[in-house]
Coordinates of C-alpha atoms in Angstrom, one line a residue:
Chain A
M112 CA 9.7 16.4 28.0
A113 CA 6.9 18.0 26.1
R114 CA 4.9 15.8 23.7
P115 CA 4.4 16.6 20.0
F116 CA 1.8 19.4 19.4
E117 CA 2.2 20.6 23.0
P118 CA 4.7 23.4 22.6
D119 CA 6.1 25.3 25.6
I120 CA 4.8 28.8 25.9
V121 CA 7.5 31.4 26.3
E122 CA 7.2 35.2 27.0
L123 CA 9.3 36.9 24.3
S124 CA 8.9 40.2 22.4
D125 CA 8.9 40.0 18.6
E126 CA 12.0 42.2 18.7
D127 CA 13.9 39.8 20.9
F128 CA 12.6 36.9 18.8
D129 CA 14.1 38.4 15.7
R130 CA 17.3 39.3 17.3
Q131 CA 17.8 35.8 18.7
A132 CA 16.9 34.3 15.3
E133 CA 19.6 36.4 13.7
V134 CA 22.4 35.5 16.1
Y135 CA 21.5 31.8 16.5
G136 CA 21.0 31.5 12.7
K137 CA 24.4 32.9 12.0
L138 CA 26.1 30.6 14.5
A139 CA 24.4 27.6 12.9
D140 CA 25.4 28.8 9.4
S141 CA 29.0 29.1 10.5
I142 CA 28.9 25.5 11.7
R143 CA 27.3 24.4 8.5
R144 CA 30.2 26.1 6.7
L145 CA 32.7 24.2 8.9
S146 CA 30.9 21.0 8.2
T147 CA 31.4 21.3 4.5
A148 CA 35.0 22.4 5.1
S149 CA 35.5 19.2 7.2
I150 CA 34.5 17.1 4.1
Q151 CA 36.5 19.2 1.6
T152 CA 39.7 20.4 3.3
T153 CA 43.1 19.3 2.2
V154 CA 45.2 21.6 4.4
N155 CA 48.0 19.7 6.2
L156 CA 47.2 17.5 9.1
A157 CA 49.1 19.4 11.8
D158 CA 47.2 22.6 10.9
I159 CA 43.9 20.6 11.1
E160 CA 44.9 19.3 14.6
A161 CA 45.6 22.9 15.8
L162 CA 42.3 24.2 14.4
T163 CA 40.5 21.2 16.0
V164 CA 41.8 22.3 19.4
E165 CA 40.5 25.8 18.8
L166 CA 37.1 24.5 17.8
N167 CA 36.8 22.4 20.9
S168 CA 37.7 25.5 23.0
I169 CA 34.9 27.4 21.3
A170 CA 32.5 24.5 21.9
E171 CA 33.4 24.6 25.6
K172 CA 32.5 28.3 25.7
L173 CA 29.2 27.7 24.1
E174 CA 28.5 24.9 26.5
A175 CA 29.2 27.0 29.6
D176 CA 25.5 27.9 29.7
R177 CA 23.0 25.6 28.0
I178 CA 19.8 23.6 28.1
E179 CA 19.9 19.9 28.8
G180 CA 18.8 17.5 26.1
S181 CA 17.0 18.4 22.9
Y182 CA 15.5 21.8 21.9
G183 CA 11.8 20.7 21.6
V184 CA 9.3 23.2 20.3
S185 CA 8.1 26.4 21.8
I186 CA 5.6 29.2 20.9
T187 CA 5.9 32.8 22.1
T188 CA 3.1 34.7 23.7
T189 CA 2.8 36.7 20.4
G190 CA 2.4 33.4 18.5
R191 CA 5.8 32.9 16.9
F192 CA 6.7 29.3 16.6
R193 CA 10.2 27.9 17.2
G194 CA 11.2 24.3 16.2
Y195 CA 14.9 25.3 16.1
G196 CA 16.2 21.8 16.8
N197 CA 14.3 20.1 13.9
A198 CA 16.7 18.1 11.7
V199 CA 15.2 19.4 8.5
V200 CA 14.0 23.0 9.2
G201 CA 15.7 23.9 12.5
L202 CA 17.3 27.3 12.4
R203 CA 19.7 26.4 15.2
N204 CA 20.4 22.8 14.0
P205 CA 23.5 22.6 11.7
V206 CA 22.4 19.2 10.5
A207 CA 19.4 20.9 8.9
P208 CA 20.0 22.6 5.5
P209 CA 17.7 24.3 6.8
L210 CA 14.7 24.0 4.5
Q211 CA 12.4 26.9 4.3
I212 CA 9.0 25.3 3.6
H213 CA 6.1 27.4 2.2
Q214 CA 2.7 26.2 3.4
D215 CA -0.2 27.3 1.3
Y216 CA -3.3 26.9 3.4
E217 CA -5.6 27.9 0.6
Q218 CA -4.5 25.1 -1.7
G219 CA -3.4 22.8 1.2
I220 CA 0.1 22.2 -0.1
A221 CA 3.7 22.6 1.0
T222 CA 6.6 23.5 -1.3
A223 CA 10.3 24.2 -0.9
E224 CA 13.2 25.2 -3.0
F225 CA 16.6 24.5 -1.5
E226 CA 20.1 23.4 -2.1
L227 CA 21.7 20.1 -0.8
G228 CA 25.5 20.3 -0.8
P229 CA 28.3 17.8 -0.1
R230 CA 27.0 17.2 3.5
Y231 CA 24.0 15.2 2.1
E232 CA 25.9 12.8 -0.1
G233 CA 25.1 9.1 -0.6
P234 CA 26.4 7.7 -3.9
P235 CA 29.1 9.9 -5.3
G236 CA 27.7 13.3 -6.4
M237 CA 24.2 12.2 -5.5
V238 CA 21.8 13.0 -2.6
H239 CA 21.6 10.2 -0.1
G240 CA 18.4 8.2 -0.7
G241 CA 17.7 8.6 3.0
V242 CA 18.2 12.3 2.9
A243 CA 15.5 12.5 0.1
A244 CA 13.3 10.5 2.5
L245 CA 14.1 12.9 5.4
V246 CA 13.2 16.0 3.4
L247 CA 10.0 14.5 2.0
D248 CA 8.9 13.3 5.4
Q249 CA 9.1 16.8 6.8
L250 CA 7.4 18.3 3.7
L251 CA 4.6 15.8 3.7
G252 CA 4.0 16.5 7.4
E253 CA 3.8 20.2 6.7
A254 CA 1.4 19.6 3.8
G255 CA -0.7 17.8 6.4
S256 CA -1.0 20.9 8.5
A257 CA -1.5 23.1 5.4
S258 CA -4.4 20.9 4.3
G259 CA -6.1 21.2 7.7
S260 CA -5.3 17.8 9.1
P261 CA -1.9 17.6 10.8
G262 CA -0.4 14.4 12.1
M263 CA 2.6 12.3 12.7
T264 CA 4.1 9.9 10.2
G265 CA 2.3 6.5 10.3
T266 CA 3.7 5.1 7.0
L267 CA 6.0 6.5 4.4
S268 CA 6.7 4.9 1.0
L269 CA 9.3 6.2 -1.4
R270 CA 9.9 5.4 -5.0
Y271 CA 13.3 6.4 -6.4
R272 CA 12.8 7.1 -10.1
R273 CA 16.3 8.4 -10.8
P274 CA 19.3 9.5 -8.9
T275 CA 19.0 13.0 -7.3
P276 CA 22.1 15.1 -8.1
L277 CA 23.5 17.3 -5.3
G278 CA 22.7 21.0 -5.9
R279 CA 19.6 23.0 -6.4
L280 CA 16.4 21.0 -5.8
S281 CA 12.7 21.6 -5.2
A282 CA 9.9 19.6 -3.7
R283 CA 6.1 19.7 -3.4
A284 CA 3.6 17.9 -1.2
W285 CA -0.2 17.8 -1.1
S286 CA -3.1 15.9 0.6
A287 CA -4.6 13.1 -1.5
G288 CA -7.4 12.5 0.9
I289 CA -8.5 13.0 4.5
E290 CA -10.5 10.5 6.6
G291 CA -11.0 11.5 10.1
Y292 CA -7.6 11.9 11.7
K293 CA -5.8 10.2 8.9
N294 CA -4.4 12.2 6.0
T295 CA -2.9 10.5 2.9
I296 CA -0.2 12.8 1.6
K297 CA 1.8 12.6 -1.6
G298 CA 4.9 14.5 -2.6
E299 CA 7.7 14.7 -5.1
L300 CA 11.3 15.7 -5.2
Y301 CA 12.6 17.4 -8.3
D302 CA 16.1 18.0 -9.7
A303 CA 17.2 21.4 -11.1
D304 CA 15.6 20.5 -14.5
G305 CA 12.3 19.8 -12.9
N306 CA 12.5 16.0 -13.3
V307 CA 10.8 14.0 -10.6
T308 CA 13.6 12.0 -8.9
V309 CA 11.7 10.6 -5.9
E310 CA 8.0 10.1 -5.3
A311 CA 6.6 9.8 -1.7
E312 CA 3.3 8.8 -0.2
G313 CA 2.6 8.8 3.5
L314 CA -0.3 8.2 5.9
F315 CA -0.1 10.9 8.6
I316 CA -2.1 10.3 11.7
L317 CA -3.0 12.6 14.7
P318 CA -2.7 10.4 17.8
R319 CA -5.6 10.5 20.3
W320 CA -3.5 12.1 23.0
A321 CA -2.5 14.9 20.6
R322 CA -6.1 15.5 19.7
E323 CA -7.0 15.7 23.3
A324 CA -4.1 18.0 24.1
M325 CA -5.1 20.3 21.2
E326 CA -8.7 20.4 22.4
A327 CA -7.7 21.1 26.0
Q328 CA -5.2 23.9 25.1
K329 CA -7.4 25.5 22.5
H330 CA -4.3 26.4 20.6
A331 CA -4.3 26.3 16.9
T332 CA -1.9 23.8 15.3
P333 CA 1.6 25.3 15.2
Q334 CA 2.0 26.9 11.8
F335 CA 5.7 26.1 11.7
E336 CA 6.7 29.7 11.0
R337 CA 10.4 30.1 11.0
Chain B
M1311 CA 32.1 12.9 -11.1
A1312 CA 32.5 9.2 -10.3
R1313 CA 29.4 7.0 -10.6
P1314 CA 28.3 4.8 -7.7
F1315 CA 30.3 1.6 -7.4
E1316 CA 33.1 3.2 -9.3
P1317 CA 35.4 4.4 -6.5
D1318 CA 38.5 6.4 -7.3
I1319 CA 41.7 4.4 -6.7
V1320 CA 44.2 6.3 -4.5
E1321 CA 47.8 5.4 -3.5
L1322 CA 48.0 5.6 0.3
S1323 CA 49.8 3.5 2.9
D1324 CA 47.8 1.9 5.7
E1325 CA 49.8 4.0 8.1
D1326 CA 48.8 7.3 6.4
F1327 CA 45.2 6.0 6.0
D1328 CA 45.0 5.5 9.8
R1329 CA 46.7 8.8 10.6
Q1330 CA 44.3 10.8 8.3
A1331 CA 41.3 9.0 9.7
E1332 CA 42.3 10.0 13.2
V1333 CA 42.9 13.6 12.4
Y1334 CA 39.8 14.0 10.1
G1335 CA 37.7 12.1 12.5
K1336 CA 38.6 14.4 15.4
L1337 CA 37.9 17.5 13.3
A1338 CA 34.4 16.2 12.4
D1339 CA 33.7 15.2 16.0
S1340 CA 34.5 18.7 17.2
I1341 CA 32.1 20.1 14.7
R1342 CA 29.4 17.6 15.8
R1343 CA 30.0 18.8 19.3
L1344 CA 29.6 22.5 18.1
S1345 CA 26.4 21.5 16.3
T1346 CA 24.9 20.2 19.6
A1347 CA 26.1 23.3 21.3
S1348 CA 24.4 25.5 18.6
I1349 CA 21.1 23.9 19.6
Q1350 CA 21.6 24.0 23.4
T1351 CA 23.6 27.1 24.2
T1352 CA 22.1 29.9 26.3
V1353 CA 25.2 32.1 26.7
N1354 CA 24.6 35.7 25.9
L1355 CA 24.1 36.9 22.4
A1356 CA 27.1 39.2 22.2
D1357 CA 29.4 36.3 23.2
I1358 CA 27.7 34.1 20.6
E1359 CA 28.4 36.7 17.9
A1360 CA 32.1 36.9 18.9
L1361 CA 32.4 33.1 18.8
T1362 CA 30.7 33.0 15.4
V1363 CA 33.4 35.4 14.0
E1364 CA 36.1 33.0 15.4
L1365 CA 34.3 30.0 13.8
N1366 CA 34.2 31.7 10.4
S1367 CA 37.8 32.5 10.7
I1368 CA 38.7 28.8 11.3
A1369 CA 36.4 27.8 8.4
E1370 CA 38.4 30.1 6.2
K1371 CA 41.6 28.4 7.2
L1372 CA 40.2 25.0 6.5
E1373 CA 38.9 26.2 3.1
A1374 CA 42.4 27.5 2.1
D1375 CA 43.1 24.2 0.5
R1376 CA 40.2 21.9 -0.5
I1377 CA 38.6 19.7 -3.0
E1378 CA 35.7 21.1 -5.0
G1379 CA 32.2 19.6 -4.6
S1380 CA 31.4 16.4 -2.7
Y1381 CA 33.8 13.8 -1.3
G1382 CA 32.7 10.8 -3.4
V1383 CA 34.2 7.4 -2.6
S1384 CA 37.7 6.1 -3.0
I1385 CA 39.5 2.9 -2.4
T1386 CA 43.2 2.7 -1.5
T1387 CA 45.7 0.5 -3.3
T1388 CA 45.7 -1.7 -0.2
G1389 CA 41.9 -2.0 -0.3
R1390 CA 40.8 0.4 2.3
F1391 CA 37.5 2.0 1.5
R1392 CA 36.6 5.7 2.1
G1393 CA 33.1 7.0 1.9
Y1394 CA 33.9 9.9 4.2
G1395 CA 31.3 12.2 2.9
N1396 CA 28.3 9.9 3.4
A1397 CA 25.5 11.5 5.3
V1398 CA 25.0 8.5 7.6
V1399 CA 28.4 6.8 8.0
G1400 CA 30.9 9.4 6.7
L1401 CA 33.8 9.8 9.1
R1402 CA 34.4 13.4 7.8
N1403 CA 30.8 14.4 7.6
P1404 CA 29.5 16.2 10.7
V1405 CA 25.9 15.6 9.6
A1406 CA 26.5 11.9 10.0
P1407 CA 26.3 10.5 13.6
P1408 CA 28.4 8.6 12.2
L1409 CA 27.0 5.1 12.3
Q1410 CA 29.3 2.2 12.6
I1411 CA 27.5 -0.6 10.7
H1412 CA 28.6 -4.2 11.1
Q1413 CA 28.1 -6.3 8.1
D1414 CA 28.0 -10.0 8.6
Y1415 CA 28.7 -11.7 5.3
E1416 CA 28.0 -15.2 6.7
Q1417 CA 24.5 -14.4 7.8
G1418 CA 24.0 -11.7 5.1
I1419 CA 22.9 -9.1 7.7
A1420 CA 23.8 -5.6 8.8
T1421 CA 23.5 -4.3 12.3
A1422 CA 24.3 -1.1 14.2
E1423 CA 24.2 0.2 17.7
F1424 CA 24.3 4.0 18.0
E1425 CA 23.2 7.1 19.7
L1426 CA 21.0 9.9 18.1
G1427 CA 21.2 13.1 20.1
P1428 CA 19.5 16.5 19.9
R1429 CA 20.7 17.0 16.3
Y1430 CA 18.2 14.4 15.1
E1431 CA 15.1 15.7 16.6
G1432 CA 11.6 15.8 15.0
P1433 CA 8.8 15.9 17.5
P1434 CA 10.0 17.1 20.9
G1435 CA 12.4 14.5 22.4
M1436 CA 11.9 12.1 19.5
V1437 CA 13.9 11.1 16.5
H1438 CA 12.7 12.8 13.3
G1439 CA 10.8 10.2 11.3
G1440 CA 12.9 11.1 8.3
V1441 CA 16.1 10.5 10.3
A1442 CA 14.8 7.0 11.0
A1443 CA 14.3 6.6 7.3
L1444 CA 17.8 7.9 6.6
V1445 CA 19.5 5.5 9.0
L1446 CA 17.4 2.5 7.7
D1447 CA 18.1 3.3 4.1
Q1448 CA 21.8 3.1 4.7
L1449 CA 21.5 0.0 6.8
L1450 CA 19.3 -1.8 4.3
G1451 CA 21.8 -0.9 1.5
E1452 CA 24.6 -2.4 3.5
A1453 CA 22.6 -5.5 4.2
G1454 CA 22.3 -5.8 0.4
S1455 CA 26.1 -5.9 0.1
A1456 CA 26.4 -8.3 3.0
S1457 CA 23.9 -10.7 1.4
G1458 CA 25.8 -10.7 -1.8
S1459 CA 23.6 -8.6 -3.9
P1460 CA 24.3 -4.8 -3.6
G1461 CA 22.2 -2.2 -5.1
M1462 CA 20.8 1.3 -5.0
T1463 CA 17.4 2.1 -3.3
G1464 CA 14.6 1.5 -5.8
T1465 CA 11.7 1.6 -3.3
L1466 CA 11.6 2.1 0.5
S1467 CA 8.6 1.7 2.7
L1468 CA 8.5 2.6 6.4
R1469 CA 6.0 1.8 9.0
Y1470 CA 6.2 3.9 12.2
R1471 CA 4.9 1.7 15.0
R1472 CA 5.8 4.0 17.9
P1473 CA 7.8 7.2 18.4
T1474 CA 11.6 6.7 18.6
P1475 CA 13.0 8.5 21.7
L1476 CA 16.4 10.3 21.2
G1477 CA 19.2 8.4 22.8
R1478 CA 20.7 4.9 22.5
L1479 CA 19.2 2.9 19.6
S1480 CA 20.0 -0.1 17.5
A1481 CA 18.9 -1.4 14.1
R1482 CA 19.1 -4.6 12.0
A1483 CA 18.6 -5.4 8.4
W1484 CA 18.5 -8.6 6.3
S1485 CA 17.7 -9.8 2.8
A1486 CA 14.2 -11.2 2.4
G1487 CA 14.8 -12.5 -1.1
I1488 CA 17.1 -12.0 -4.1
E1489 CA 15.9 -12.2 -7.7
G1490 CA 18.6 -11.4 -10.2
Y1491 CA 19.8 -7.9 -9.5
K1492 CA 16.9 -7.1 -7.2
N1493 CA 17.3 -7.6 -3.5
T1494 CA 14.3 -7.2 -1.2
I1495 CA 15.6 -6.1 2.2
K1496 CA 13.9 -5.7 5.5
G1497 CA 15.0 -3.9 8.6
E1498 CA 13.9 -2.7 12.0
L1499 CA 14.9 0.2 14.3
Y1500 CA 14.8 -0.5 18.1
D1501 CA 14.6 1.8 21.1
A1502 CA 16.8 1.3 24.1
D1503 CA 14.4 -1.3 25.5
G1504 CA 14.5 -3.3 22.3
N1505 CA 11.0 -2.4 21.1
V1506 CA 10.6 -2.1 17.4
T1507 CA 9.9 1.6 16.6
V1508 CA 10.1 1.6 12.8
E1509 CA 9.9 -1.2 10.3
A1510 CA 11.4 -0.8 6.8
E1511 CA 11.2 -2.8 3.6
G1512 CA 13.1 -1.8 0.4
L1513 CA 13.8 -3.1 -3.0
F1514 CA 17.5 -2.5 -3.9
I1515 CA 18.5 -2.7 -7.5
L1516 CA 21.9 -2.8 -9.1
P1517 CA 21.6 -0.6 -12.3
R1518 CA 22.9 -2.0 -15.6
W1519 CA 25.8 0.5 -15.9
A1520 CA 27.0 -0.4 -12.4
R1521 CA 26.9 -4.1 -13.2
E1522 CA 28.9 -3.4 -16.4
A1523 CA 31.4 -1.2 -14.4
M1524 CA 31.9 -3.9 -11.8
E1525 CA 32.5 -6.5 -14.5
A1526 CA 34.9 -4.3 -16.3
Q1527 CA 36.9 -3.3 -13.3
K1528 CA 37.0 -6.7 -11.8
H1529 CA 36.8 -5.1 -8.4
A1530 CA 34.9 -6.7 -5.6
T1531 CA 32.0 -4.7 -4.4
P1532 CA 33.2 -2.1 -1.9
Q1533 CA 33.0 -3.6 1.6
F1534 CA 32.2 -0.2 3.2
E1535 CA 34.9 -0.6 5.8
R1536 CA 35.3 2.5 7.8

């Protein structure tokens, strides 16, 4: 198992990278669609049972050739990053919305505009408080990289100012101060009207072994391009 | 849209409840299986494209009859609770593992043993820090109910003591003090060896409108049976 910040290096042309991203992305999108249908469907139970048999048959075909365990992260010889299994941004992970996070290295911030549908529900019609935390954790981490001091979550504090309705949302995160390998990062989640629904503050820390690995490999920090 | 703690009341026999839970549960499980396959598959791209067409065709059939929007929560006339869309515990939500949380009303605690696979990855081989937050938010909320003072997340603070490996995990949450409608709840996430990987503390608050709704309806707090 690779350790964080030590991506596998894979030989892959940009053309093949793009082709794979397209095919895998559409597969994951169809499973996201099925996931919403699983929550919403009211077709009769016998039909659902028959369709479930078909779905398991397709799963078996996809499983005929596969990797073991989790996806991990990899970087191609041309520098394209793949964190396709990531639960927030992973192209191939149907659990992920997936978020497309924009990192601004000039300003040291990370932003995202996205939609959270019925799959992310907590209280009726609202985003699950833990899903807000999930999204903000990822965004704060990417703001860490954007501000020049990446790290893993050490602490994360969330303040829920009002319920977050399911639907169109946005979020923003920025560094509030870097000390050595510790980056204090703040962020906010906004509803469609721009109201702050959740505030986050986290301390992101780059562990010693990761610093050593980065030194040894002379790789730049993964830019989380997707 | 119903508000939290105001479940819809539905007429449904226990027999039909059980039958539906079985059929819907198997559908969601097959989509969870597909989600993992989406991350792991290495079958050739043309085959994946053909299988994606089939998956979209099945989605279309499931969508032929459906509710609009999110699932919400409902309670049957015999008192069975359904929060099937919940992102952590929802039987019908493939995003959810789903967790089976045990609430102990005698001790006022909530516990869960569960597995988080490749769909919940953050750093390679590790549980996403935000997924740990997601799970703990739900568990702390259920400990709130178990300790007699339910509420919605007001604040949530997480301390990441060590990485959480994907695989078998457990978690526990308990009330650390109730003042009026505010319940301070603590919780811990444990790896397979029983090490604490993440500590959580949250302030859970029952909003005024929810208190009034509960008074008016004379319903007990939903017990989150699943």
